[in-house]
Coordinates of C-alpha atoms in Angstrom, one line a residue:
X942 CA -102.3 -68.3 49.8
X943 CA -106.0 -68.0 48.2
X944 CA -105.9 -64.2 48.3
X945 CA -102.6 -64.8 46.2
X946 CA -104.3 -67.0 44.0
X947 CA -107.4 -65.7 43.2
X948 CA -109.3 -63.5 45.0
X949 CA -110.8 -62.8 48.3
X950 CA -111.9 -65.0 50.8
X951 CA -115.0 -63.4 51.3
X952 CA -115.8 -63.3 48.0
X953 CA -115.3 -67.7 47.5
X954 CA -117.8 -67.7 50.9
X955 CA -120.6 -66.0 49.6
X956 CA -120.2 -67.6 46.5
X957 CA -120.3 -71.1 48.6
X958 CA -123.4 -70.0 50.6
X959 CA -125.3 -69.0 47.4
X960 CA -124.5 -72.1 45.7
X961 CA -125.8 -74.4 48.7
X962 CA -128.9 -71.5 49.5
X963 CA -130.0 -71.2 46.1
X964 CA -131.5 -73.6 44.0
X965 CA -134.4 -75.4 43.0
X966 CA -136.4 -77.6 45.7
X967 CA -135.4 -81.2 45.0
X968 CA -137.9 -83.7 43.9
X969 CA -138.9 -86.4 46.3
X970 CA -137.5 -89.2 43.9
X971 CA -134.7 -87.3 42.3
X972 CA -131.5 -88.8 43.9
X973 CA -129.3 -87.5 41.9
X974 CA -129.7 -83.8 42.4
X975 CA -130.1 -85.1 46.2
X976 CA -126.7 -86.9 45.5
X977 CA -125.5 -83.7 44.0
X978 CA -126.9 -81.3 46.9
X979 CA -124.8 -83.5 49.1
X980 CA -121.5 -83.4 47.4
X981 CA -121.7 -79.4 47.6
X982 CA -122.2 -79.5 51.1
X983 CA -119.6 -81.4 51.7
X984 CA -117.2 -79.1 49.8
X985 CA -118.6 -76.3 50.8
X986 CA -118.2 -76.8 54.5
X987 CA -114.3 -78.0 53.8
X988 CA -113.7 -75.0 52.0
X989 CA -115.2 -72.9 54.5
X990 CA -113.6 -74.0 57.3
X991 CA -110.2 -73.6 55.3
X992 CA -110.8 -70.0 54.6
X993 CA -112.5 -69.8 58.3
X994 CA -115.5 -68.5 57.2
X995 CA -117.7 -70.9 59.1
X996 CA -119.9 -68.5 60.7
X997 CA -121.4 -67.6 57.9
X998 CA -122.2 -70.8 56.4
X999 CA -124.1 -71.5 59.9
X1000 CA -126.3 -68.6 60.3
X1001 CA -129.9 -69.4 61.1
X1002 CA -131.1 -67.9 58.0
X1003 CA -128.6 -70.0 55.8
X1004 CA -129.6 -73.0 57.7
X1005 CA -133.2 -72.7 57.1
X1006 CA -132.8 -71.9 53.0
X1007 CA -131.0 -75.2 52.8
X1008 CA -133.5 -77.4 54.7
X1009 CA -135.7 -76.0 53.0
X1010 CA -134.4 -76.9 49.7
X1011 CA -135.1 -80.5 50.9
X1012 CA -137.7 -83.1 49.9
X1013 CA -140.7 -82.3 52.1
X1014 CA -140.1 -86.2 53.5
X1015 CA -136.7 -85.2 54.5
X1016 CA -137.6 -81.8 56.2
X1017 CA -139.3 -83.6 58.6
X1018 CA -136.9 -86.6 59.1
X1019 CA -134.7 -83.8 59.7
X1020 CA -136.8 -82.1 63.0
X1021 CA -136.5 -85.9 64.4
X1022 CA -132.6 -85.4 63.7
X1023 CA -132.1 -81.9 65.7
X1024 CA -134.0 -83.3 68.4
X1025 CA -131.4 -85.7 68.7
X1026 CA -128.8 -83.0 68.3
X1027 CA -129.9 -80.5 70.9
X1028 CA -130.8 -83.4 73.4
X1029 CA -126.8 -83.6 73.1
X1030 CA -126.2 -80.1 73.8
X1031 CA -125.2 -79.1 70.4
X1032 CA -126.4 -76.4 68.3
X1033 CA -127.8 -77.6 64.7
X1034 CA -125.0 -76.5 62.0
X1035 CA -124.6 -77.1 58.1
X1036 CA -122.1 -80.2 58.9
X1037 CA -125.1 -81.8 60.9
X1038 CA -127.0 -81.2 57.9
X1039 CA -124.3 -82.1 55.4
X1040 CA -124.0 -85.3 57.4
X1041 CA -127.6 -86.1 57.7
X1042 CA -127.9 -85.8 53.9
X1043 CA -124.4 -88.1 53.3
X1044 CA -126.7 -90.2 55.3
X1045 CA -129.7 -89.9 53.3
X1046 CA -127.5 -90.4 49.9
X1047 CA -126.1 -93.5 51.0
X1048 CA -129.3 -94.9 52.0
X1049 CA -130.6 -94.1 48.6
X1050 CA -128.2 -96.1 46.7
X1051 CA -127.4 -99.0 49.1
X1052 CA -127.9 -101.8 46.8
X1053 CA -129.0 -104.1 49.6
X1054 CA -132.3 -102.8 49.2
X1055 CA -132.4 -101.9 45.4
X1056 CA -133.8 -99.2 44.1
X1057 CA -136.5 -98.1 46.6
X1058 CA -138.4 -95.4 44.4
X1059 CA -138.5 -97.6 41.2
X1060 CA -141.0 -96.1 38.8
X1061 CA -141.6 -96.9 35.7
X1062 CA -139.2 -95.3 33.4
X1063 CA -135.8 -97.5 31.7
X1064 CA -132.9 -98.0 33.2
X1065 CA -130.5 -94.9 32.4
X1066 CA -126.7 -94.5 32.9
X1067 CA -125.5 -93.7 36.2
X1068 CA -123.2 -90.9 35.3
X1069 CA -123.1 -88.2 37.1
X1070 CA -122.7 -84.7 35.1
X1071 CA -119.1 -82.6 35.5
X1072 CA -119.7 -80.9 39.2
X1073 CA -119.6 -77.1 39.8
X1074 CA -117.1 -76.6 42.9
X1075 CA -114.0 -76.2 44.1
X1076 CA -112.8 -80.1 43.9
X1077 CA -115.3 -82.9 42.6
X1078 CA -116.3 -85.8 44.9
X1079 CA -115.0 -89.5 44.1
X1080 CA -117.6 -91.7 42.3
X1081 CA -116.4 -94.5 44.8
X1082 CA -117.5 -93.8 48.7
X1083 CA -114.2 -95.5 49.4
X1084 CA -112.6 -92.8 48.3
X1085 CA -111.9 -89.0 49.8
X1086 CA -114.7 -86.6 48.5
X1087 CA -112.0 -84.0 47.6
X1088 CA -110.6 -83.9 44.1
X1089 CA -108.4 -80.9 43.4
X1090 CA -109.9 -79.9 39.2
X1091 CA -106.6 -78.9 38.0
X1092 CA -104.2 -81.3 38.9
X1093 CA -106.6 -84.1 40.2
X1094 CA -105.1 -85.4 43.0
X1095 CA -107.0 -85.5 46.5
X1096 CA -106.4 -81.8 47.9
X1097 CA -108.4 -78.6 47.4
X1098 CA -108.0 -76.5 44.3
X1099 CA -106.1 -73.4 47.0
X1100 CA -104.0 -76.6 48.3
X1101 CA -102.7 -77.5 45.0
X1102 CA -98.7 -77.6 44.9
X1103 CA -99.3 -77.2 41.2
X1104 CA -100.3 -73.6 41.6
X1105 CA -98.2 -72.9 44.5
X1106 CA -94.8 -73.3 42.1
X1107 CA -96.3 -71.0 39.3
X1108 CA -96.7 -67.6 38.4
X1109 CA -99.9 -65.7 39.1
X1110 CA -100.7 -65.3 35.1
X1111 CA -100.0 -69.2 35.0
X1112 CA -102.3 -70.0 37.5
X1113 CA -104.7 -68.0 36.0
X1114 CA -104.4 -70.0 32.6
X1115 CA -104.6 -73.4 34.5
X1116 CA -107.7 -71.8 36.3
X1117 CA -109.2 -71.1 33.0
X1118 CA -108.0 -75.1 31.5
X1119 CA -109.8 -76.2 34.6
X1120 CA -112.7 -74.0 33.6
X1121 CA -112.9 -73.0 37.0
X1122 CA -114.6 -68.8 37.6
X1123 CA -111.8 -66.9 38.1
X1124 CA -113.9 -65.0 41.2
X1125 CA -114.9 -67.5 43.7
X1126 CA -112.9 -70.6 42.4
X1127 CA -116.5 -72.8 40.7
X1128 CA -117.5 -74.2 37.9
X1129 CA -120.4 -73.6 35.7
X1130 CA -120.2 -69.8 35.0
X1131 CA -117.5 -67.5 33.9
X1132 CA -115.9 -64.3 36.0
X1133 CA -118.8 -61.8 34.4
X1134 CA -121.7 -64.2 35.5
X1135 CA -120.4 -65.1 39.4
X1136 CA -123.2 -65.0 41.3
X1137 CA -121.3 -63.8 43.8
X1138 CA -120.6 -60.1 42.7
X1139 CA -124.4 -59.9 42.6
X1140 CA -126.1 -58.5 45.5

């Protein structure tokens, strides 16, 4: 049903990997890129596993340009974590490291312990800005992380039972209401600027 929809799978994957392997290092005290980081793990795993792609997503190389991405505190958090992991018998994958990060987040904003890297700036709103992805994540943990853009009920976008009953030049328009990239299904940049038709 995505090919139908949109495009090929292959393409949505490498545009997933490059959105989670590329990027700026985030800031030891900057929780909500780290909030942010962990919301597009999340989806990107999901997705991936819907279009079973994955293999990709987990291969050494990926795994190491996401770590890496990290605060240097967390990078090493993280080696006490895969310890832990291979003393199991597993193999380290993205959804340990998407998990270890949900972790991380939550910790960050329990407000049992308050703000634990105060400084000395004011108080600012707690908003986060409009996510780039195939679904957004819900502001309350409570809720499912999956938020489909165009019809905003809890499914993925290639889910959507909206799109399913239309025409292919109607899903393209409510594609384009959604502001989502016509070529790997994101938000943030148009068809001509996907990152994913750049090698």
């Amino acid at each position: 049903m995505i090919k139908e929809q949109f495009g090929q799978p292959s393409v949505i994957a490498r545009a997933l990997v490059n959105n989670v392997t590329k990027g700026e290092k985030i800031g030891r005290s900057d929780r909500k890129k780290l909030r942010e980081f962990s919301i597009d793990l999340i989806n990107c795993m999901a997705t991936m596993k819907r279009i079973g792609y994955t293999a990709d997503i987990n291969a050494n190389e990926n795994l190491r340009k996401i770590i890496t991405r990290l605060p240097d505190h967390m990078i090493e958090r993280w080696k006490v974590f895969v310890a832990d992991i291979r003393e199991k018998g597993q193999t380290p994958t993205v959804s340990h490291i998407s998990e270890y990060v949900r972790k991380r987040v939550k910790a960050e904003f329990n407000p049992d312990f308050g703000d634990l890297q105060r400084d000395s700036r004011p108080p600012r709103s707690d908003h986060p800005p409009p996510r780039r992805g195939i679904y957004a994540a819900g502001r309350d943990s409570n809720r499912s992380p999956m938020k489909c853009y165009v019809c905003e009920e809890e499914h993925c976008v290639i889910e959507c039972p909206v799109l399913a009953k239309t025409s292919v030049p109607e899903r393209l328009e409510l594609a384009k209401k959604a502001r989502l990239c016509f070529s790997c299904l994101n938000r943030g940049h148009s068809k001509n600027d996907c990152r994913s038709k750049k090698k």
